[in-house]
Amino acid sequence: AQSVTQLGSHVSVSEGALVLLRCNYSSSVPPYLFWYVQYPNQGLQLLLKYTSAATLVKGINGFEAEFKKSETSFHLTKPSAHMSDAAEYFCAVSSAGGTSYGKLTFGQGTILTVHP
Amino acid sequence: GAGVSQSPSNKVTEKGKDVELRCDPISGHTALYWYRQRLGQGLEFLIYFQGNSAPDKSGLPSDRFSAERTGESVSTLTIQRTQQEDSAVYLCASSLRAENYGYTFGSGTRLTVV
């Protein structure tokens, strides 16, 4: 079984400040990991994904995440927040192989608020 | 089409009625997934299609829920005898192949059961 825990349902930062959204996972097999962003009244958009290549993954809009196996973490960061980054962010882990190929298990989400 | 299309975008129904939610995936995408997002919660997996077959339907919450896919294209999620706890946003996603891990999500259908 796989699970994802996102620490902090709400994160608030000032514009220009560092963004850090935390994600820890549990998986019995080597995981694939994902971050998605959801803007109000829109579907989810893939920000970045880790699929067992480089442990530091760069995504869209200046976001990046680092896979740390020893810490079972995949935290999302951005050096300088922009007002347009305000959205809900979801971390997800994949279930690869078998009959559930491609199925994702999502965390509960973190709402990012950016203050001027 | 250019993206994953879901219809209707909003649906209000009376408790006990049946509803059908439609998903048009990106043309050529063989893998299709349905998820449910209840207010303030993460996404719950419902069902996965590979072509027209559903190898994994483990997330369907009860026998009131069913889904089908035809022509390796359109999928319909049907909820019979709707209950208030069925109120949620139902999201569909498609991928070229299941192993691509490159989901494209639709904008969802917001279902409200009154």
Short mmCIF file of N, CA and C in Angstrom, two decimals, chain A residues 2-75:
data_model
loop_
_atom_site.label_atom_id
_atom_site.label_comp_id
_atom_site.label_asym_id
_atom_site.label_seq_id
_atom_site.Cartn_x
_atom_site.Cartn_y
_atom_site.Cartn_z
N GLN A 2 0.36 2.29 -0.58
CA GLN A 2 1.09 3.55 -0.65
C GLN A 2 0.28 4.64 0.00
N SER A 3 0.99 5.64 0.52
CA SER A 3 0.30 6.78 1.12
C SER A 3 1.17 8.02 1.00
N VAL A 4 0.52 9.16 1.11
CA VAL A 4 1.21 10.45 1.03
C VAL A 4 0.70 11.32 2.16
N THR A 5 1.61 11.99 2.82
CA THR A 5 1.26 12.95 3.87
C THR A 5 1.83 14.31 3.51
N GLN A 6 0.94 15.28 3.41
CA GLN A 6 1.38 16.65 3.18
C GLN A 6 1.27 17.39 4.51
N LEU A 7 2.39 17.90 4.96
CA LEU A 7 2.44 18.56 6.26
C LEU A 7 2.02 20.01 6.10
N GLY A 8 0.88 20.35 6.71
CA GLY A 8 0.37 21.71 6.61
C GLY A 8 -0.69 21.81 5.54
N SER A 9 -1.93 21.99 5.96
CA SER A 9 -3.01 22.13 4.97
C SER A 9 -3.02 23.55 4.39
N HIS A 10 -2.44 24.50 5.12
CA HIS A 10 -2.35 25.87 4.64
C HIS A 10 -0.94 26.39 4.89
N VAL A 11 -0.38 27.04 3.87
CA VAL A 11 0.93 27.70 3.99
C VAL A 11 0.77 29.12 3.45
N SER A 12 1.28 30.07 4.20
CA SER A 12 1.19 31.47 3.80
C SER A 12 2.59 32.06 3.73
N VAL A 13 2.89 32.71 2.62
CA VAL A 13 4.21 33.35 2.45
C VAL A 13 4.02 34.74 1.88
N SER A 14 5.04 35.54 2.01
CA SER A 14 5.04 36.86 1.39
C SER A 14 5.59 36.76 -0.03
N GLU A 15 5.14 37.65 -0.88
CA GLU A 15 5.66 37.68 -2.25
C GLU A 15 7.17 37.86 -2.19
N GLY A 16 7.90 37.04 -2.95
CA GLY A 16 9.36 37.11 -2.95
C GLY A 16 10.03 36.18 -1.97
N ALA A 17 9.26 35.61 -1.06
CA ALA A 17 9.83 34.70 -0.05
C ALA A 17 9.92 33.29 -0.60
N LEU A 18 10.70 32.47 0.11
CA LEU A 18 10.84 31.05 -0.26
C LEU A 18 9.53 30.31 -0.03
N VAL A 19 9.18 29.46 -0.99
CA VAL A 19 8.04 28.56 -0.83
C VAL A 19 8.57 27.16 -0.52
N LEU A 20 8.05 26.55 0.54
CA LEU A 20 8.40 25.17 0.89
C LEU A 20 7.12 24.44 1.26
N LEU A 21 6.77 23.46 0.45
CA LEU A 21 5.59 22.63 0.71
C LEU A 21 6.09 21.21 0.94
N ARG A 22 5.70 20.66 2.07
CA ARG A 22 6.28 19.38 2.50
C ARG A 22 5.43 18.18 2.10
N CYS A 23 6.12 17.13 1.69
CA CYS A 23 5.45 15.89 1.31
C CYS A 23 6.30 14.71 1.75
N ASN A 24 5.69 13.80 2.48
CA ASN A 24 6.34 12.53 2.83
C ASN A 24 5.48 11.39 2.29
N TYR A 25 6.15 10.35 1.86
CA TYR A 25 5.43 9.25 1.25
C TYR A 25 5.78 7.93 1.94
N SER A 26 4.93 6.98 1.69
CA SER A 26 5.18 5.61 2.13
C SER A 26 4.91 4.71 0.94
N SER A 27 5.90 3.86 0.63
CA SER A 27 5.73 2.96 -0.51
C SER A 27 6.58 1.71 -0.30
N SER A 28 6.03 0.58 -0.64
CA SER A 28 6.74 -0.69 -0.47
C SER A 28 7.64 -0.99 -1.66
N VAL A 29 7.50 -0.19 -2.72
CA VAL A 29 8.34 -0.35 -3.92
C VAL A 29 8.91 1.02 -4.26
N PRO A 30 9.99 1.06 -5.05
CA PRO A 30 10.52 2.37 -5.45
C PRO A 30 9.41 3.21 -6.07
N PRO A 31 9.24 4.42 -5.55
CA PRO A 31 8.09 5.21 -5.99
C PRO A 31 8.37 6.09 -7.18
N TYR A 32 7.31 6.45 -7.87
CA TYR A 32 7.32 7.62 -8.73
C TYR A 32 6.52 8.68 -7.96
N LEU A 33 6.98 9.91 -8.00
CA LEU A 33 6.37 10.96 -7.20
C LEU A 33 6.04 12.17 -8.06
N PHE A 34 4.99 12.86 -7.67
CA PHE A 34 4.45 13.94 -8.49
C PHE A 34 4.00 15.09 -7.61
N TRP A 35 4.07 16.29 -8.19
CA TRP A 35 3.39 17.44 -7.62
C TRP A 35 2.45 18.00 -8.69
N TYR A 36 1.21 18.24 -8.25
CA TYR A 36 0.20 18.87 -9.11
C TYR A 36 -0.24 20.17 -8.46
N VAL A 37 -0.67 21.11 -9.31
CA VAL A 37 -1.23 22.37 -8.82
C VAL A 37 -2.65 22.50 -9.35
N GLN A 38 -3.51 23.02 -8.49
CA GLN A 38 -4.91 23.23 -8.89
C GLN A 38 -5.29 24.67 -8.60
N TYR A 39 -5.56 25.42 -9.65
CA TYR A 39 -6.05 26.79 -9.50
C TYR A 39 -7.57 26.74 -9.34
N PRO A 40 -8.16 27.75 -8.72
CA PRO A 40 -9.61 27.72 -8.48
C PRO A 40 -10.42 27.40 -9.72
N ASN A 41 -11.34 26.47 -9.56
CA ASN A 41 -12.28 26.08 -10.61
C ASN A 41 -11.58 25.52 -11.85
N GLN A 42 -10.40 24.97 -11.66
CA GLN A 42 -9.70 24.35 -12.78
C GLN A 42 -9.28 22.93 -12.41
N GLY A 43 -8.91 22.17 -13.41
CA GLY A 43 -8.39 20.83 -13.17
C GLY A 43 -6.97 20.89 -12.65
N LEU A 44 -6.41 19.74 -12.39
CA LEU A 44 -5.04 19.67 -11.89
C LEU A 44 -4.04 19.73 -13.03
N GLN A 45 -2.95 20.43 -12.76
CA GLN A 45 -1.88 20.57 -13.74
C GLN A 45 -0.60 19.99 -13.17
N LEU A 46 0.09 19.18 -13.94
CA LEU A 46 1.32 18.57 -13.48
C LEU A 46 2.42 19.63 -13.38
N LEU A 47 3.01 19.74 -12.19
CA LEU A 47 4.13 20.67 -11.98
C LEU A 47 5.45 19.99 -12.30
N LEU A 48 5.63 18.79 -11.74
CA LEU A 48 6.87 18.06 -11.95
C LEU A 48 6.68 16.62 -11.50
N LYS A 49 7.63 15.77 -11.91
CA LYS A 49 7.55 14.36 -11.52
C LYS A 49 8.95 13.78 -11.35
N TYR A 50 9.05 12.84 -10.43
CA TYR A 50 10.27 12.07 -10.20
C TYR A 50 9.99 10.64 -10.65
N THR A 51 10.82 10.15 -11.59
CA THR A 51 10.62 8.79 -12.10
C THR A 51 11.93 8.03 -12.10
N SER A 52 12.68 8.14 -11.02
CA SER A 52 13.91 7.37 -10.74
C SER A 52 15.11 7.82 -11.54
N ALA A 53 15.06 9.00 -12.09
CA ALA A 53 16.25 9.56 -12.75
C ALA A 53 16.92 10.51 -11.74
N ALA A 54 17.17 11.73 -12.11
CA ALA A 54 17.81 12.69 -11.21
C ALA A 54 16.94 12.93 -9.98
N THR A 55 17.57 13.02 -8.82
CA THR A 55 16.79 13.20 -7.59
C THR A 55 16.29 14.62 -7.43
N LEU A 56 16.94 15.59 -8.08
CA LEU A 56 16.45 16.97 -8.06
C LEU A 56 15.70 17.19 -9.37
N VAL A 57 14.43 17.47 -9.23
CA VAL A 57 13.57 17.59 -10.40
C VAL A 57 13.11 19.03 -10.55
N LYS A 58 13.27 19.55 -11.74
CA LYS A 58 12.80 20.91 -12.00
C LYS A 58 11.49 20.84 -12.78
N GLY A 59 10.57 21.73 -12.39
CA GLY A 59 9.28 21.74 -13.04
C GLY A 59 8.96 23.09 -13.65
N ILE A 60 7.68 23.28 -13.90
CA ILE A 60 7.25 24.53 -14.50
C ILE A 60 7.15 25.62 -13.45
N ASN A 61 7.12 26.86 -13.92
CA ASN A 61 6.91 28.04 -13.07
C ASN A 61 7.96 28.19 -11.98
N GLY A 62 9.17 27.66 -12.20
CA GLY A 62 10.27 27.85 -11.26
C GLY A 62 10.27 26.94 -10.07
N PHE A 63 9.38 25.98 -10.02
CA PHE A 63 9.32 25.03 -8.91
C PHE A 63 10.31 23.88 -9.11
N GLU A 64 10.77 23.35 -8.01
CA GLU A 64 11.59 22.15 -8.05
C GLU A 64 11.33 21.32 -6.80
N ALA A 65 11.71 20.05 -6.88
CA ALA A 65 11.53 19.16 -5.74
C ALA A 65 12.69 18.18 -5.71
N GLU A 66 13.05 17.76 -4.51
CA GLU A 66 14.15 16.83 -4.34
C GLU A 66 13.68 15.55 -3.70
N PHE A 67 13.96 14.44 -4.35
CA PHE A 67 13.63 13.13 -3.80
C PHE A 67 14.72 12.72 -2.82
N LYS A 68 14.31 12.47 -1.58
CA LYS A 68 15.25 12.01 -0.55
C LYS A 68 14.74 10.69 -0.01
N LYS A 69 15.37 9.61 -0.47
CA LYS A 69 14.92 8.28 -0.10
C LYS A 69 15.05 8.05 1.41
N SER A 70 16.17 8.52 1.98
CA SER A 70 16.42 8.28 3.40
C SER A 70 15.38 8.96 4.29
N GLU A 71 14.81 10.03 3.78
CA GLU A 71 13.80 10.77 4.55
C GLU A 71 12.39 10.48 4.03
N THR A 72 12.26 9.66 3.04
CA THR A 72 10.99 9.39 2.35
C THR A 72 10.24 10.71 2.10
N SER A 73 10.96 11.68 1.55
CA SER A 73 10.36 12.99 1.32
C SER A 73 10.49 13.42 -0.12
N PHE A 74 9.63 14.35 -0.49
CA PHE A 74 9.64 14.93 -1.84
C PHE A 74 9.07 16.33 -1.71
N HIS A 75 9.80 17.19 -1.01
CA HIS A 75 9.32 18.54 -0.73
C HIS A 75 9.44 19.43 -1.96
#
